[in-house]
Each structure stands twice: as C-alpha cells, then as structure tokens.
Coordinates of C-alpha atoms in Angstrom, one line a residue:
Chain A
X15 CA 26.4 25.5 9.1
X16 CA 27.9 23.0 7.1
X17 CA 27.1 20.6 3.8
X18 CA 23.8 18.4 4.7
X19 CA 23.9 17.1 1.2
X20 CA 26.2 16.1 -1.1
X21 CA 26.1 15.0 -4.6
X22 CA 28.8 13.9 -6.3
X23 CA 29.4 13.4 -10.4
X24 CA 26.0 11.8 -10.8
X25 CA 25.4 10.2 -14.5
X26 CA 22.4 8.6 -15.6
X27 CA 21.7 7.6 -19.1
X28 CA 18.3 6.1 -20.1
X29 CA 18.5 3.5 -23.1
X30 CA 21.7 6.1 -24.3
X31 CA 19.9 9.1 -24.2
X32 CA 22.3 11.2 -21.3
X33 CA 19.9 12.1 -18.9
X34 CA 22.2 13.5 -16.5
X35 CA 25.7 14.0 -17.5
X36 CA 28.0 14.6 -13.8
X37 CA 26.2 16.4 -11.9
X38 CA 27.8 18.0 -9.0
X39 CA 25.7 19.6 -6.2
X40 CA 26.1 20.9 -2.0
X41 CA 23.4 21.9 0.0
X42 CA 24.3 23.9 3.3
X43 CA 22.4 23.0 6.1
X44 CA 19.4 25.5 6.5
X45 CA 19.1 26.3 2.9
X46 CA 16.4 26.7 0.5
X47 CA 17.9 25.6 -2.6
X48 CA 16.3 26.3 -6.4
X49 CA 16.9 24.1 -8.8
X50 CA 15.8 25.8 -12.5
X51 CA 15.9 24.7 -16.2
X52 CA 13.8 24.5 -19.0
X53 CA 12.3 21.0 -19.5
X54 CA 14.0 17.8 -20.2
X55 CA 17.1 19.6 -18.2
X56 CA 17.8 17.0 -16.2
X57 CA 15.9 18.2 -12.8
X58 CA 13.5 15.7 -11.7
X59 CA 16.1 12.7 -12.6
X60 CA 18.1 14.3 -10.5
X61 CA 15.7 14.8 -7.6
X62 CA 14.9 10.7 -8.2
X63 CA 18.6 9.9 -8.3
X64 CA 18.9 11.7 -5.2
X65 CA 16.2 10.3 -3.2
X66 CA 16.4 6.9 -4.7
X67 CA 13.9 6.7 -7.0
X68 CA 16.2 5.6 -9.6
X69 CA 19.6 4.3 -9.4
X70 CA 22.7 5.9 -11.1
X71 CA 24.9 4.9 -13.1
X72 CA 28.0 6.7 -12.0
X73 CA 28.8 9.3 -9.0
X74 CA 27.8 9.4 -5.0
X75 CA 25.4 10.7 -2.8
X76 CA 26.4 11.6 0.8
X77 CA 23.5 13.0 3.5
X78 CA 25.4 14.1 6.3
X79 CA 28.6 13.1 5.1
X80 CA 27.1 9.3 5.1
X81 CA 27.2 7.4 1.5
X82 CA 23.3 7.0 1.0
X83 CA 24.2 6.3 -2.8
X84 CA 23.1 2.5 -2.8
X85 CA 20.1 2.6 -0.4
X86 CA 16.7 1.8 -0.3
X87 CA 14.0 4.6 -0.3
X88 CA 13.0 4.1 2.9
X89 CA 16.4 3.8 4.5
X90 CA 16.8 7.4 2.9
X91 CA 13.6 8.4 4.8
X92 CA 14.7 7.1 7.6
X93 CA 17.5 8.9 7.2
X94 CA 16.5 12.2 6.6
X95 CA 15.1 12.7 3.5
X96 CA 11.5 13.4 1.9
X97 CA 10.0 14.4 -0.9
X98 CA 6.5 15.8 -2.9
X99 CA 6.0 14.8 -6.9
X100 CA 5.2 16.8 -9.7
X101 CA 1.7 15.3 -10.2
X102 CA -0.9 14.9 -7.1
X103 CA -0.2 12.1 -5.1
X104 CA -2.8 12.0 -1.8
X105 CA -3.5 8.9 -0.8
X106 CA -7.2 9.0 -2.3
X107 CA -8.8 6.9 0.0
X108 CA -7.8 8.5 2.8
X109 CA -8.4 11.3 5.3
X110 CA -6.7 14.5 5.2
X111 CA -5.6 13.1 8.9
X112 CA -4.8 9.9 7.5
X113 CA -2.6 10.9 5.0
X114 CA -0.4 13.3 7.2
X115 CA -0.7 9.9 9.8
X116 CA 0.9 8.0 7.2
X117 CA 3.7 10.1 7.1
X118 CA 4.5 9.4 10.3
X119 CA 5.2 5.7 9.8
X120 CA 8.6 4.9 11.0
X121 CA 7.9 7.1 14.5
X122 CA 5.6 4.4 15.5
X123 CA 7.8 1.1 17.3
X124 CA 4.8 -0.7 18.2
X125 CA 5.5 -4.3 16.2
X126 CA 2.8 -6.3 14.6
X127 CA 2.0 -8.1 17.4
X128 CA 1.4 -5.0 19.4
X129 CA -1.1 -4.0 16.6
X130 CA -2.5 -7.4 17.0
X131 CA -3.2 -7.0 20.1
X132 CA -3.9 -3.7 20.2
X133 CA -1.1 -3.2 23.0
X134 CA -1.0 0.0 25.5
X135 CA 2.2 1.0 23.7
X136 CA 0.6 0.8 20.5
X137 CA -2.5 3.2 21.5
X138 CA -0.4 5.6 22.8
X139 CA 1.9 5.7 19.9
X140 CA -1.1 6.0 17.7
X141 CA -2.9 9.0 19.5
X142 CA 0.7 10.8 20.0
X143 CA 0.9 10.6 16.2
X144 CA -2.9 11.9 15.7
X145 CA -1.8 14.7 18.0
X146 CA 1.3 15.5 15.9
X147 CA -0.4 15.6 12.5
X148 CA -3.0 17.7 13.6
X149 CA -0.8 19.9 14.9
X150 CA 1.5 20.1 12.2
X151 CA -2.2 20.9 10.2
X152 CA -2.3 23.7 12.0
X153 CA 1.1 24.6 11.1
X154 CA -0.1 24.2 7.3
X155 CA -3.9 26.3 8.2
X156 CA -5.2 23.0 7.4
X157 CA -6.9 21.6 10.8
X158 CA -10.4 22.0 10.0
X159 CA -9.9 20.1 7.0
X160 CA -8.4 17.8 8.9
X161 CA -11.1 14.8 8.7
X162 CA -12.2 15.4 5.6
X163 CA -11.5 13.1 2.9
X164 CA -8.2 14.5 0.8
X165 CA -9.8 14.1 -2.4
X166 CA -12.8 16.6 -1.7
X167 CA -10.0 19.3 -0.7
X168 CA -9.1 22.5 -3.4
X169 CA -6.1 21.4 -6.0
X170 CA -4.0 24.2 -4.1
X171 CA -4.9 22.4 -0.5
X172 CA -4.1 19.3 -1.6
X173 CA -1.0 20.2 -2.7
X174 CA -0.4 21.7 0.3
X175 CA -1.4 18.3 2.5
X176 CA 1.1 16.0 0.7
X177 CA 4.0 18.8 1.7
X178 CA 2.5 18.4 5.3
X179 CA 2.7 14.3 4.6
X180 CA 6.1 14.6 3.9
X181 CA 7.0 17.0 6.6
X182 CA 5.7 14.6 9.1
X183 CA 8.6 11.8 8.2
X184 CA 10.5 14.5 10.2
X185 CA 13.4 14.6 7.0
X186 CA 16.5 16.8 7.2
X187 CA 16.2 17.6 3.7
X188 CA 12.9 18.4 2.3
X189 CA 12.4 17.7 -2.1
X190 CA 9.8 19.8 -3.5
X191 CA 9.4 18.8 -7.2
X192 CA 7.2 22.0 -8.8
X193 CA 4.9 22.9 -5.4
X194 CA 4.0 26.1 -7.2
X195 CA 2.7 24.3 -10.7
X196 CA -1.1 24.4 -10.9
X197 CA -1.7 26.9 -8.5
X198 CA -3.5 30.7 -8.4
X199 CA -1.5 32.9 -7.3
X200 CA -3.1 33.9 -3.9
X201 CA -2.2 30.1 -3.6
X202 CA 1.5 30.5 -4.5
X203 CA 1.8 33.4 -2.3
X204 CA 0.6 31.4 0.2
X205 CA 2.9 28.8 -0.5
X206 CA 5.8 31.3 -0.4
X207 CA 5.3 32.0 3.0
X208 CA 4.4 28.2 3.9
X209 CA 8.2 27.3 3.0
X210 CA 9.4 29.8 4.7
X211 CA 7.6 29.2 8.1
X212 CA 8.4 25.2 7.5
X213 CA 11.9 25.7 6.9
X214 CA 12.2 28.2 10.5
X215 CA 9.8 25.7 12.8
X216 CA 11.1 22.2 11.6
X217 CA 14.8 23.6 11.1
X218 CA 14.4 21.9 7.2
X219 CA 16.9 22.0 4.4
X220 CA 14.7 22.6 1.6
X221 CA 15.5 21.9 -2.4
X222 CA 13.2 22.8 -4.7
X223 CA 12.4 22.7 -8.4
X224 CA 10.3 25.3 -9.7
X225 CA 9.3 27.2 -12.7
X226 CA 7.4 30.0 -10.8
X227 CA 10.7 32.8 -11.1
X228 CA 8.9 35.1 -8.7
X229 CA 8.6 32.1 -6.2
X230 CA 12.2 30.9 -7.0
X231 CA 13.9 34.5 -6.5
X232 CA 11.9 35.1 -3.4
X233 CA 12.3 32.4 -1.4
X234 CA 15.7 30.6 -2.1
X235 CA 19.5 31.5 -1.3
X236 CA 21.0 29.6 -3.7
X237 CA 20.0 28.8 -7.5
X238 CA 21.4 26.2 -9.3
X239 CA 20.7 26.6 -12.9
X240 CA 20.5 23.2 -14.9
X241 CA 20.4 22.6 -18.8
X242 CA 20.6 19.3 -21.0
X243 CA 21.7 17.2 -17.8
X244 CA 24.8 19.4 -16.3
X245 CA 24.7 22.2 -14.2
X246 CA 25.2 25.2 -16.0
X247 CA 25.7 27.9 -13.2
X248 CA 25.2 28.2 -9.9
X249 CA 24.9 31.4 -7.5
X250 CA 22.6 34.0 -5.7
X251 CA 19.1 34.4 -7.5
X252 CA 20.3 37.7 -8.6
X253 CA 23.7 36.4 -10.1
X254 CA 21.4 33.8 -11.6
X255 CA 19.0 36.1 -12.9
X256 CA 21.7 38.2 -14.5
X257 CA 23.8 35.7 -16.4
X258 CA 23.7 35.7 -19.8
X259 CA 24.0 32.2 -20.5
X260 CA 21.3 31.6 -17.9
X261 CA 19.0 34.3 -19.7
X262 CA 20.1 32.2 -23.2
X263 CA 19.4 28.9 -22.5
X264 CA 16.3 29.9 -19.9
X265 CA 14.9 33.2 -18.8
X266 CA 15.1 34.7 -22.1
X267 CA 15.2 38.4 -22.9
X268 CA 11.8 39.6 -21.3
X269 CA 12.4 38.5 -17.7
X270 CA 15.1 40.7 -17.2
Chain B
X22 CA -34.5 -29.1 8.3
X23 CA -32.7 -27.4 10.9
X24 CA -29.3 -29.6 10.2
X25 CA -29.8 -27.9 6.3
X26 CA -29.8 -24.5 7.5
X27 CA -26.8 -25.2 9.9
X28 CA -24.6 -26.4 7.0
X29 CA -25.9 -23.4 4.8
X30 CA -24.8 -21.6 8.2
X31 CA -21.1 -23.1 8.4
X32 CA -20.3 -23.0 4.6
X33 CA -21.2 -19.0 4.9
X34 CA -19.0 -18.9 7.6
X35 CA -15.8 -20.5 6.0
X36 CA -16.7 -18.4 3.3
X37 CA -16.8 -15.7 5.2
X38 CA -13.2 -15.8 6.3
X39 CA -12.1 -17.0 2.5
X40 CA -13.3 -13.3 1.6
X41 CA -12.0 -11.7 4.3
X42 CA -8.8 -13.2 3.8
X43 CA -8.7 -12.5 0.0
X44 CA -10.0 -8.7 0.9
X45 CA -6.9 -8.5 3.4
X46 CA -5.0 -8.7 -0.1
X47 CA -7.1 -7.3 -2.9
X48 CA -8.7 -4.5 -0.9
X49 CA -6.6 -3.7 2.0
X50 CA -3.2 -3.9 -0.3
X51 CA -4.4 -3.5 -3.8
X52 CA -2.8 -6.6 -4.6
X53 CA -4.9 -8.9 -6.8
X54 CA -5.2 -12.8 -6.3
X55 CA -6.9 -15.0 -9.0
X56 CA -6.2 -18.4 -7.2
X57 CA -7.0 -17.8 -3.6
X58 CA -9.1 -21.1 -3.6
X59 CA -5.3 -22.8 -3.7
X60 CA -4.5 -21.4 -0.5
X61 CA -7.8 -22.9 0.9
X62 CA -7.1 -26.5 -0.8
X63 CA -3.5 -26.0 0.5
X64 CA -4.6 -25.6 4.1
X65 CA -7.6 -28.3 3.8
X66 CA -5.1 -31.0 2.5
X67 CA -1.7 -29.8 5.1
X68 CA -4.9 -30.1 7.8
X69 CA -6.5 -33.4 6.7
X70 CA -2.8 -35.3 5.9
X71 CA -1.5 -34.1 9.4
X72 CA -4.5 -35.3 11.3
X73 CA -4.9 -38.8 9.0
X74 CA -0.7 -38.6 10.5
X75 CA -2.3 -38.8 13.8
X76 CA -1.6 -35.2 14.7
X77 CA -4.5 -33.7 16.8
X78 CA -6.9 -31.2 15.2
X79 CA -5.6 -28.4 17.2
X80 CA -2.1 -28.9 16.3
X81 CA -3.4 -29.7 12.7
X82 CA -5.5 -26.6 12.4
X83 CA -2.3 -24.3 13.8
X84 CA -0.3 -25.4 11.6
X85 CA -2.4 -25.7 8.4
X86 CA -2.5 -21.6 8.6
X87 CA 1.4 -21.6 9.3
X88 CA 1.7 -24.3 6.1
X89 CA -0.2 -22.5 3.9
X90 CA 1.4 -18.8 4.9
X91 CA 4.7 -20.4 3.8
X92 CA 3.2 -21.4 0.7
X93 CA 2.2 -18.1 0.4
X94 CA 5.5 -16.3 1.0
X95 CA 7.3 -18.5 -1.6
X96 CA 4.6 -17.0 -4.2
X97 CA 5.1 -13.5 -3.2
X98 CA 8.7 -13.5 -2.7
X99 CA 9.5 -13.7 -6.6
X100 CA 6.4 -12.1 -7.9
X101 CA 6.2 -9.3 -5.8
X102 CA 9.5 -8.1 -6.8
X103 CA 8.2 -7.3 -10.2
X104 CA 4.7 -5.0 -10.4
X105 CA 1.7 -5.6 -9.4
X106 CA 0.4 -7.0 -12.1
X107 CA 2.1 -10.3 -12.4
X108 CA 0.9 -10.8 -9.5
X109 CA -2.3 -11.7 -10.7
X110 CA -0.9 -13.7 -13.4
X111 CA 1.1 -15.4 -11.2
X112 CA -1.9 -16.3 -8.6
X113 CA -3.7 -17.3 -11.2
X114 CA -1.0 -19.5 -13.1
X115 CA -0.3 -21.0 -9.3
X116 CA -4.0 -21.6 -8.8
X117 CA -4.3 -23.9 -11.9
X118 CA -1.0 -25.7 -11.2
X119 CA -2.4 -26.5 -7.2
X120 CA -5.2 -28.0 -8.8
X121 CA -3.3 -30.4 -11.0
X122 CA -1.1 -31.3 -8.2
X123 CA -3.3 -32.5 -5.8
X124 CA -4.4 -34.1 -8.4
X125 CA -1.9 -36.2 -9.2
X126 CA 0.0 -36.8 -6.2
X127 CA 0.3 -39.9 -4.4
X128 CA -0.5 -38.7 -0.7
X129 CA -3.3 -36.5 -1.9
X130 CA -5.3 -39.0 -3.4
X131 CA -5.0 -37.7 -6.8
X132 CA -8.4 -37.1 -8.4
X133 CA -10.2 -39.3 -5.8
X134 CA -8.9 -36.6 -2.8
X135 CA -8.9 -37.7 0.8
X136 CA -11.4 -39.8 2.2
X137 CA -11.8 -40.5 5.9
X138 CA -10.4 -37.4 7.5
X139 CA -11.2 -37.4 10.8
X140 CA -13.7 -35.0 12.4
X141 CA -12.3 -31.9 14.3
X142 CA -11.8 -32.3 18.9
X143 CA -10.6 -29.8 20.8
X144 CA -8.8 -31.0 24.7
X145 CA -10.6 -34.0 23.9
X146 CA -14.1 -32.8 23.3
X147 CA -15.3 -34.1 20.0
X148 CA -16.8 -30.7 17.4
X149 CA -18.9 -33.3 15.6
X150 CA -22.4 -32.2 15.9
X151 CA -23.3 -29.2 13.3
X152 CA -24.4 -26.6 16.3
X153 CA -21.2 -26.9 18.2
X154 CA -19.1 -26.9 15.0
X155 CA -21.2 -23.6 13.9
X156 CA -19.9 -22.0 17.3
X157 CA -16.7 -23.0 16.6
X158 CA -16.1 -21.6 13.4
X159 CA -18.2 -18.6 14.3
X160 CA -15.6 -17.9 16.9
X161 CA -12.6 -18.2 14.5
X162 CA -14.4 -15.6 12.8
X163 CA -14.4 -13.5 15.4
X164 CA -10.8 -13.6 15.9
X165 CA -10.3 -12.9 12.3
X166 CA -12.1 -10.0 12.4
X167 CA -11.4 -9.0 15.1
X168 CA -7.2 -9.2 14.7
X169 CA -8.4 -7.6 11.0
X170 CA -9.7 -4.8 12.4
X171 CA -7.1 -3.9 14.8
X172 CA -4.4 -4.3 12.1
X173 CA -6.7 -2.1 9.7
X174 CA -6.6 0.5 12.2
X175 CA -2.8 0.4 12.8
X176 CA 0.5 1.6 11.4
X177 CA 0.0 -1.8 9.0
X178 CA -3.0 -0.7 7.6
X179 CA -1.9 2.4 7.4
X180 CA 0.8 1.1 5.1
X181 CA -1.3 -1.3 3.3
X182 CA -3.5 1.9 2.3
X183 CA -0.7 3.5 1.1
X184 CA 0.5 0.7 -0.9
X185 CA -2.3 0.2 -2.5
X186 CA -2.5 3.5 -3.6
X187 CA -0.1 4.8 -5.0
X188 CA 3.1 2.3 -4.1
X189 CA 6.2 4.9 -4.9
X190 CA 4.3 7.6 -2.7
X191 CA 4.3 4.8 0.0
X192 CA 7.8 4.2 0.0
X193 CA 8.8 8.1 0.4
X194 CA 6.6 7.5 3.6
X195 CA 9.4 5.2 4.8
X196 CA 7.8 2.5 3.9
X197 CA 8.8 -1.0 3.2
X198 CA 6.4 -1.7 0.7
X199 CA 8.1 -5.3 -0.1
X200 CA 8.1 -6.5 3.5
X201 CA 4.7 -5.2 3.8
X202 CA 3.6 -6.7 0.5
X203 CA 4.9 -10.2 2.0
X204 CA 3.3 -9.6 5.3
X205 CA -0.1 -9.2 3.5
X206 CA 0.0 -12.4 1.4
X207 CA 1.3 -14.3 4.4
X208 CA -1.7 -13.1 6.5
X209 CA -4.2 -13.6 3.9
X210 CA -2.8 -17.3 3.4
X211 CA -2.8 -17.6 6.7
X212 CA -6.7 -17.2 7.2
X213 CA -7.2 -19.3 4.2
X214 CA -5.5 -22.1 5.1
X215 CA -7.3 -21.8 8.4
X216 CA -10.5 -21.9 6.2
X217 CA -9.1 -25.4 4.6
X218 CA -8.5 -26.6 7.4
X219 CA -12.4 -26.3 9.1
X220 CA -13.6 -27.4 5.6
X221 CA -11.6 -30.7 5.2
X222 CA -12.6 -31.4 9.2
X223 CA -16.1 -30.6 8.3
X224 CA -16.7 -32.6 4.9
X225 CA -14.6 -35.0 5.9
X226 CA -13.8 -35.6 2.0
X227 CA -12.1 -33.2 0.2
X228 CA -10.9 -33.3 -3.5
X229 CA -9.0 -31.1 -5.7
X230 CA -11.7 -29.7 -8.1
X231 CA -13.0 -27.8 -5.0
X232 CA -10.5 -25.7 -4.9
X233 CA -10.1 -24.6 -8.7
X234 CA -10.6 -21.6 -10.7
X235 CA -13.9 -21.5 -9.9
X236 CA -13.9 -21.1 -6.4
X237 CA -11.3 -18.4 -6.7
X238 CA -13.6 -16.5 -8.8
X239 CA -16.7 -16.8 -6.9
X240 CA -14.4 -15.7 -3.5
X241 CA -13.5 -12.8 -5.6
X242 CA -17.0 -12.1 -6.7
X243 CA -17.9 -12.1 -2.9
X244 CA -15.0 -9.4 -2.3
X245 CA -16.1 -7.1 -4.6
X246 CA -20.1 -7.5 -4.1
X247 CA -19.5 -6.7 -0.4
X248 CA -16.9 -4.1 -0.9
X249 CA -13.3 -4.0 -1.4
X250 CA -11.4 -3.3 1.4
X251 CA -14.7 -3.7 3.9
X252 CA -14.5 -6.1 6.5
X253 CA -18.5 -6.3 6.9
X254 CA -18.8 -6.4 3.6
X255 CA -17.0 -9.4 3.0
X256 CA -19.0 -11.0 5.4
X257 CA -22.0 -10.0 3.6
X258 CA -20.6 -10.7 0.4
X259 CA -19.9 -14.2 0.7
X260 CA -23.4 -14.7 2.6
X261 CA -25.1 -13.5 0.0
X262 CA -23.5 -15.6 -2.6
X263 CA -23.6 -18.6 -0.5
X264 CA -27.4 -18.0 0.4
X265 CA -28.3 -17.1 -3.2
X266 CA -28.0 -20.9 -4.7
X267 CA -29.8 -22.2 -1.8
X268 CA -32.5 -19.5 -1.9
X269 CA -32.7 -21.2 -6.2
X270 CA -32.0 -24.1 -5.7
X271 CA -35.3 -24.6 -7.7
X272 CA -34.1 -23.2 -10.7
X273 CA -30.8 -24.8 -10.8
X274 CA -31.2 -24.5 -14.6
X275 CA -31.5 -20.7 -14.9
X276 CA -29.3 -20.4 -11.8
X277 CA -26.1 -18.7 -13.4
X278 CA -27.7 -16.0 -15.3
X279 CA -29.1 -15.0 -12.4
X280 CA -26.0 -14.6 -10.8
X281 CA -24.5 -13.1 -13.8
X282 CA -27.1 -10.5 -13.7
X283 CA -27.1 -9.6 -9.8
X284 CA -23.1 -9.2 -10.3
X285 CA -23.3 -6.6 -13.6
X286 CA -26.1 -4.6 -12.1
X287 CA -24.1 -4.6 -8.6
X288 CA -21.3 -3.2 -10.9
X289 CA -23.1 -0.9 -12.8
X290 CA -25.0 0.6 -9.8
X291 CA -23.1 0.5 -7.2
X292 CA -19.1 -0.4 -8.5
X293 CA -17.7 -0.2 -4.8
X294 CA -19.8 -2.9 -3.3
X295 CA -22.4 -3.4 -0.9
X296 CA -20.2 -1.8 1.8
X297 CA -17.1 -0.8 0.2
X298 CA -15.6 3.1 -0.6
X299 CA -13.2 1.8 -3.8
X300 CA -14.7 1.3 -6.6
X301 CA -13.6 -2.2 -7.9
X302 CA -11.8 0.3 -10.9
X303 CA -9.7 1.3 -8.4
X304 CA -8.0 -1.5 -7.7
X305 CA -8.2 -3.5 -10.6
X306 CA -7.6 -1.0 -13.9
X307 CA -5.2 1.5 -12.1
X308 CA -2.5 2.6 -13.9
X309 CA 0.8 1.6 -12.9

C-alpha cells in the first residue's frame, strides 16, 4: 500500500486573506481519510485545490505519483478522482438513473457521430451503462428509486444518489465534502456503513470532511486536523481526539 | 386559397427548426441566445450569395449550415469562456451588429438585401412549386428532429443536462463542459443557418430587417411557449405563433396585446411551456 495522493506545500490566498498557508498532506492507498476543523479552517479550499476547482498559488499535487497540479477538472476525473459538495447538487431535472448515468460519462467511446446515428456501438455502450448504475443503486439500496425523478427523493437519499454519481466515474480517490451535514441520524448511520461497504467493493481511497465526530472516529484511519489554513496535527482518531491543542482550537472540553 | 395555407405551412416549418435549433441551446444547454435570428440571416445571405455565385442549391444549402456553425464557434469561443451570462449579452450585442452589417455591405445589398436569388433544385429537379417545397422542408425537419432526439438521448445530452444544471457539478462528471458548450452553439447554428438557407431560396428576397431583434425574440417566445428543452414543443411553439397572426389577421390593430396577453398568462399558468418540465425560471434567473 503505498501513497495514492500527494499534496505538497499548497498556498492559496484570496484577495490577501491566507486561505491556505502550505499545506502538506499523503493519503495511503485504501484509506479513509478525515479531514477536521472548525470553519473557515481551510478544508473545503483545500478539497477544491485538490480536485481543481481552484487553482493554487504555490505547491503540487501528485495522484499516483503523476503531477495533476495544472490540470483540468475533467482530466483529474479521468484520472481518478471525484468528488460530492457541501450543498445538494442532483441534477434536478433528471432521473435518479440519469444522474448516476451521467456519472458515467467518460466510459462511453461512442463519438458524436455514433450518437447521431444512433450506431450499434453506441446502444450497447448505453445499456451497459444503464446496467452499471443500476447496479451500483443497488449497491447504495437505492434501485427502486431508481426512475424516479431525483428531486422527489428524501434530503438523506439524495445525498446519498450524488455519492453514487460520483462513484460511478470509477475514481481512485473519492472527496466527500460534509456527507453527514443535514442528515438524521438513522441516516448517518446508514451512511457510516455506506462508506464502508464503498470503500471494500470499489477498492476507493476515501477523504472526507466532516463535522459529525462520532462519524469521523468511526469510520476513518487517519485524521488530519486543520486550523486557520495549516495543518495542525495529524494521527489516529484517538491521538486526534486526545490532543490538547486539537481539543483547544476544536473539540473543546466536553467531547472528551 | 390552398397556395395561402401552404405558405402559412412552410413559414411554420422554417420556424419550426429556428426553435428547435435555439431550444438545442437555451433548453438543452441552459445557454441563453438573444440574437438567434442572426444565425438565420447569416445562413439565408452565405445560401443566397453562393447560389447568385452560381453554386448549386445543394451545395449552397450544405454549406450555409457549415458557414453559419463557424460563425457560431467564433461567438462562443470568447464568450463562453466567461459565465453564462455574457453570453446573452454577447448574443444579443452580436444580433444588433449582424443586422447593421448586412446592412451596409456592399455584396449584401445593404438595406435593399438580395433580390433575384434563385429558387431551390435538387439533381436537377426544380423545388419551385409550394407543395413540393413544403415536402422538402418537412423532410429537413425530420432529420432535425430526428438527429435531435438521438443526441438528446445520448452521452451529449447527457452532458448538455448536466451543463445546464449545475455546470461545476458537470465537470466533476468528467465533463468537458467548454467543448460541449461549443458543440451546442455550433449545432444550433448549424440548423439555423439551414433555416436561412430554405428561407432566402423560398422568398427569393431577403433583407436585413428580417432578421433583427425582433425575430430573435419572437423565436424565443416560441421556445419557451412550447417548452424549454422539448423537442415537440418547439414545434408547437413556433406553430402556434406562426398560426396566431394569420388566425387575426383581422385585427391587425389589436394584434400585439393579444399576443402580449397569451404569453403572460402562458407564464403565469403554466411557466414550463406547453410541453416543457423547466420552468422558463430555471434557465433564465438561476443563480450562478
């Protein structure tokens, strides 16, 4: 098991406010990887640096030991790399199916004219990927939603069709930004176990930011504490948990 | 009697595929155009020039589209970098500067247009009378929707979707939502200019005020009375508002508030269209 993803010295400064001031960051192939702070730390900047979102100003990026620190989004996804958003995202007008389908864009080689034509390559492409999202629906207990429109699904299953979405690019390294926030926690338990199963059948490297502590100490192997754009420790959840600059700047007394 | 209802018959159709085209951009891609008419005066003048060039009409047709896409790509290339919303500035600003071009160029006439374009032939067999030129369009149509369809129902449309909803979502799908942006304007320029190009052969006269702001508004208005994003729907969009003046013609006078009214009731009961899902909110006041 070695490094999938390396991040190197990253700064970012918006209008001279130092969003992120060099941070440093390795994630072993296999993980499930928390990334905590208190707000305005620096952690969603840093999951848009990373995935391309925005650009840096200073420091690298390497997935798979390949420089990724200058390309497009969807090179990245090509590459190996997804990612969820804080807020909901589902494509609106779409189908639960559809929006899993979409995912699934760059698996499809049929070219334009193919579509145009509606070419035996292309109908085949297209029915292999309806068979893969609906299985990977059933993977997420979400198949006889599955031709429903997304925006009459529960907050919680919505939430849980854009991870499918992104799961379907086939990444390497999975993003979730807050998966947890907004849900019950039936939902979150649910969600718990979800990663978990993910991260065994599609052999994912998972990074995720989360507030949920329960979720975070439960699920990931590696913490990485962050706090006014640097990284202010890193370790097990349970070193995390009990270090006192960690329980200063984040946890506080109570948690403890 | 029957020649009036077959030129109320062909206009429909040509508007037909000018709101399909601009619903291949504004519904299908979320990407708004305010001067699509330019695109059809681009095609019916590239058509009419080539074939007063002594080109033949299928050639001239062909290559109207192909004109027109290009004219297309060089509008999207630099606007479509920025957000969506220049684009609509842009279209709009490029609509009003077509105009005044054609209007005072040399080779197009100026405000006179052309005069004299000669009627369409295909392998030699002359499309003059209105039945046969009906067919002909009808079955351009066709093709349009039928190459529509299969690209709505694809990975492109897929995309397109996307795009229009929520663009930074759509390029975490692995996306190339700039290609795909370009590809859209191309293909609806494309079908426009095709448009042109049976209008100029039809009329035989063209000239620039035809294709001015206010054809690009009433293309628009046929897009989102039959639906953003529908493909029926534009269909029935620009019928009915092709239809609707006829159907009046006796009260010419009173004409536009009736067509004022019929568009704010459409859009107070029934925002997505005759046959659209979106509301036109949707596309036009979402946040960016």
């Amino acid at each position: 098991m070695g490094v999938i993803l390396k991040v190197d010295s990253i700064h970012k400064s918006f209008m001279g406010i130092r969003a992120l001031n060099g941070v440093d960051l390795e994630v072993e192939e296999g993980q499930i990887l928390g990334i905590i702070g208190p707000n305005g730390a620096g952690k969603t900047t840093l999951f848009n640096v990373i995935t391309g979102l925005i650009r840096q100003d200073l420091g690298h990026i390497y997935l798979e030991g390949k420089d990724i620190s200058r390309a497009p989004i969807y090179s990245r996804v090509r590459l190996g790399m997804a990612r969820t958003f804080q807020n909901l995202t589902i494509f609106r007008d779409m189908s639960v199916l559809e929006n899993v389908m979409s995912g699934g864009h760059l698996h499809i080689n049929s070219g334009l004219l193919d579509c145009i034509l509606d070419s035996r390559k292309k109908r085949q492409e297209e029915s292999r990927l309806v068979l893969d999202a609906r299985a990977l629906l059933r993977l997420f207990g979400l198949e006889d939603k599955a031709d429903q429109e997304a925006i009459n699904l529960s907050y919680g299953e919505q939430r849980k069709v854009e991870i499918a979405r992104a799961v379907a690019t086939r990444p390497k390294v999975l993003f979730l930004d807050e998966p947890a926030s907004g849900m019950n926690p039936r939902e979150t338990e649910e969600l718990d176990s979800l990663i978990k199963r993910i991260r065994k059948d599609m052999h994912l490297t998972i990074v995720l930011i989360e507030h949920d502590m329960n979720l975070v100490m439960d699920i990931c192997e590696k913490v990485v504490v962050m706090f006014e754009g640097s990284v202010l420790t890193s370790g097990s959840p349970l070193e995390v948990r009990n270090d006192q600059r960690v329980i200063d700047a984040y946890l506080g007394e109570d948690i403890v | 009697m029957t020649a009036y209802i077959l030129h109320v018959c062909i206009i429909m159709v040509l508007f037909s595929m000018l709101s399909l085209s601009l619903n291949i951009a504004v519904g299908m891609t979320g990407l708004v155009s305010l001067g699509h008419a330019a695109f059809f005066g681009i095609g019916a003048y590239a058509s009419g020039l080539m074939m007063l060039c002594g080109l033949p009409f299928e050639v001239s047709l062909v290559l109207s589209g192909i004109v027109t896409s290009v004219f297309g790509i060089i509008l999207a290339v630099p606007s479509l970098r920025v957000k969506d919303d220049y684009l609509a500035i842009v279209t709009l600003g490029f609509g009003i500067i077509a105009v005044i071009i054609l209007m005072n160029m040399d080779i197009t006439g100026g405000p006179d247009g052309l005069t004299g374009i000669p009627p369409a032939s295909v392998f030699g067999v002359a499309l003059t009378s209105k039945p046969v030129y009906f067919a002909f369009c009808s079955s351009i149509l066709a093709i349009m929707v039928l190459t529509t369809s299969r690209l709505k129902a694809s990975k492109v449309g897929r995309a397109w979707a996307a795009i229009r909803d929520n663009d930074t979502v759509a390029m975490f799908m692995g996306i190339n939502i700039y290609y795909y942006k370009v590809l859209c304007i191309v293909i609806s320029s494309f079908w426009a200019g095709i448009a042109g190009s049976l209008y100029a052969h039809y009329t035989g006269y063209i000239n620039p005020m035809t294709f001015g702001m206010q054809t690009s508004i009433m293309i628009l208005a046929m897009v989102v009375l039959g639906g953003i994003g529908s493909i029926p729907g534009s269909i029935i969009g620009a019928s009915v508002l092709v239809l609707l003046p006829e159907l009046l013609r006796g009260f010419e006078a009173h004409q536009g508030i009736f067509y004022g009214a019929l568009l704010v009731t459409m859009m107070v009961l029934r925002p997505q269209g005759i046959m659209g899902k979106m509301k036109v909110t949707d596309i036009f006041a979402r946040g960016s």
